[in-house]
Amino acid sequence: MPDSPPEEVAETGGPDLISFVDMPARLEAAGLKRISVQRCRQLADEDPAWPKPVTKVGRVKLFDWRVLEDYFRNRTSRQGQRTDRLKSAQEGGPHDRQRGPADT
């Protein structure tokens, strides 16, 4: 008897649960850009639009793949954006202060 549920479970409307570890391969299989497990975790921590986990088994968060696939298809990539500078500007950090005539 197999340990995994039959494939028809996904067809009947049940969630297709995956963890962070499964995400890169699923993205690639769906024809989307493959990103690392670490980047998936970073998006989950920082992006307010990231889908909520369906459940948690021990310390592993499980997400519905169909919801995640929709998220990744509609996500706007901001490659090369310096988020560390954005945080400094919001906090009034020294890197983003206005330069005056005395600074030249």
Short mmCIF file of C-alpha atoms in Angstrom, two decimals:
data_model
loop_
_atom_site.label_atom_id
_atom_site.label_comp_id
_atom_site.label_asym_id
_atom_site.label_seq_id
_atom_site.Cartn_x
_atom_site.Cartn_y
_atom_site.Cartn_z
CA MET A 1 0.00 0.00 0.00
CA PRO A 2 1.60 3.33 -1.01
CA ASP A 3 2.29 6.01 1.61
CA SER A 4 1.24 8.90 -0.63
CA PRO A 5 -2.41 9.65 -1.42
CA PRO A 6 -3.68 8.83 -4.92
CA GLU A 7 -3.37 11.55 -7.56
CA GLU A 8 -7.13 11.93 -7.89
CA VAL A 9 -7.15 13.72 -4.50
CA ALA A 10 -5.79 16.85 -6.22
CA GLU A 11 -8.46 16.57 -8.91
CA THR A 12 -11.28 16.44 -6.34
CA GLY A 13 -10.37 19.80 -4.86
CA GLY A 14 -8.15 18.82 -1.94
CA PRO A 15 -5.05 20.95 -1.36
CA ASP A 16 -1.83 19.98 -3.08
CA LEU A 17 0.49 20.46 -0.10
CA ILE A 18 4.18 21.28 -0.53
CA SER A 19 6.95 22.56 1.74
CA PHE A 20 9.69 25.11 1.04
CA VAL A 21 12.02 22.27 -0.01
CA ASP A 22 9.63 21.25 -2.81
CA MET A 23 9.09 24.74 -4.22
CA PRO A 24 12.12 25.12 -6.56
CA ALA A 25 11.36 21.88 -8.42
CA ARG A 26 7.64 22.68 -8.64
CA LEU A 27 8.36 26.14 -10.03
CA GLU A 28 10.62 24.68 -12.70
CA ALA A 29 8.09 21.97 -13.58
CA ALA A 30 5.39 24.64 -13.98
CA GLY A 31 7.58 26.57 -16.43
CA LEU A 32 8.36 29.33 -13.95
CA LYS A 33 11.76 30.66 -12.96
CA ARG A 34 13.41 28.35 -10.45
CA ILE A 35 14.40 30.13 -7.25
CA SER A 36 16.20 28.73 -4.25
CA VAL A 37 14.62 27.44 -1.07
CA GLN A 38 16.29 30.32 0.78
CA ARG A 39 14.71 32.88 -1.55
CA CYS A 40 11.29 31.27 -1.06
CA ARG A 41 11.73 31.58 2.71
CA GLN A 42 12.84 35.19 2.32
CA LEU A 43 9.75 36.01 0.26
CA ALA A 44 7.56 34.34 2.87
CA ASP A 45 9.15 36.50 5.58
CA GLU A 46 9.16 39.81 3.70
CA ASP A 47 6.30 39.84 1.17
CA PRO A 48 2.90 40.61 2.72
CA ALA A 49 1.21 39.02 -0.33
CA TRP A 50 2.81 35.62 0.38
CA PRO A 51 0.08 32.99 0.91
CA LYS A 52 -0.56 31.72 4.43
CA PRO A 53 0.42 28.10 5.16
CA VAL A 54 -2.41 25.58 5.08
CA THR A 55 -1.01 23.65 8.04
CA LYS A 56 2.12 22.97 10.00
CA VAL A 57 3.54 19.50 10.65
CA GLY A 58 6.11 19.75 13.41
CA ARG A 59 8.25 22.71 12.33
CA VAL A 60 7.46 22.33 8.61
CA LYS A 61 4.97 24.76 7.06
CA LEU A 62 2.88 23.30 4.24
CA PHE A 63 1.38 25.44 1.48
CA ASP A 64 -1.22 24.73 -1.21
CA TRP A 65 0.70 24.57 -4.48
CA ARG A 66 -2.20 25.99 -6.51
CA VAL A 67 -2.24 29.15 -4.39
CA LEU A 68 1.56 29.43 -4.55
CA GLU A 69 1.63 28.92 -8.31
CA ASP A 70 -0.85 31.78 -8.73
CA TYR A 71 1.31 33.93 -6.43
CA PHE A 72 4.49 33.25 -8.45
CA ARG A 73 2.77 33.80 -11.81
CA ASN A 74 1.50 37.21 -10.71
CA ARG A 75 4.48 38.35 -8.64
CA THR A 76 6.44 41.34 -9.89
CA SER A 77 10.17 40.64 -9.74
CA ARG A 78 12.36 43.50 -8.51
CA GLN A 79 15.77 42.21 -9.53
CA GLY A 80 18.67 44.27 -8.36
CA GLN A 81 16.69 46.50 -6.03
CA ARG A 82 18.75 47.45 -2.97
CA THR A 83 16.39 46.75 -0.10
CA ASP A 84 19.11 47.54 2.44
CA ARG A 85 19.17 51.13 1.15
CA LEU A 86 15.38 51.36 1.33
CA LYS A 87 15.48 50.44 5.01
CA SER A 88 18.20 53.04 5.66
CA ALA A 89 16.18 55.76 3.93
CA GLN A 90 13.06 54.91 5.94
CA GLU A 91 15.04 54.99 9.17
CA GLY A 92 16.91 58.15 8.19
CA GLY A 93 20.23 56.34 7.93
CA PRO A 94 23.53 58.03 7.01
CA HIS A 95 23.72 56.48 3.52
CA ASP A 96 20.65 58.24 2.20
CA ARG A 97 20.92 61.75 3.60
CA GLN A 98 20.76 64.68 1.23
CA ARG A 99 24.11 66.07 0.18
CA GLY A 100 24.56 69.77 0.62
CA PRO A 101 27.17 72.23 -0.73
CA ALA A 102 29.50 71.43 2.18
CA ASP A 103 29.61 67.76 1.14
CA THR A 104 31.16 68.34 -2.28
#
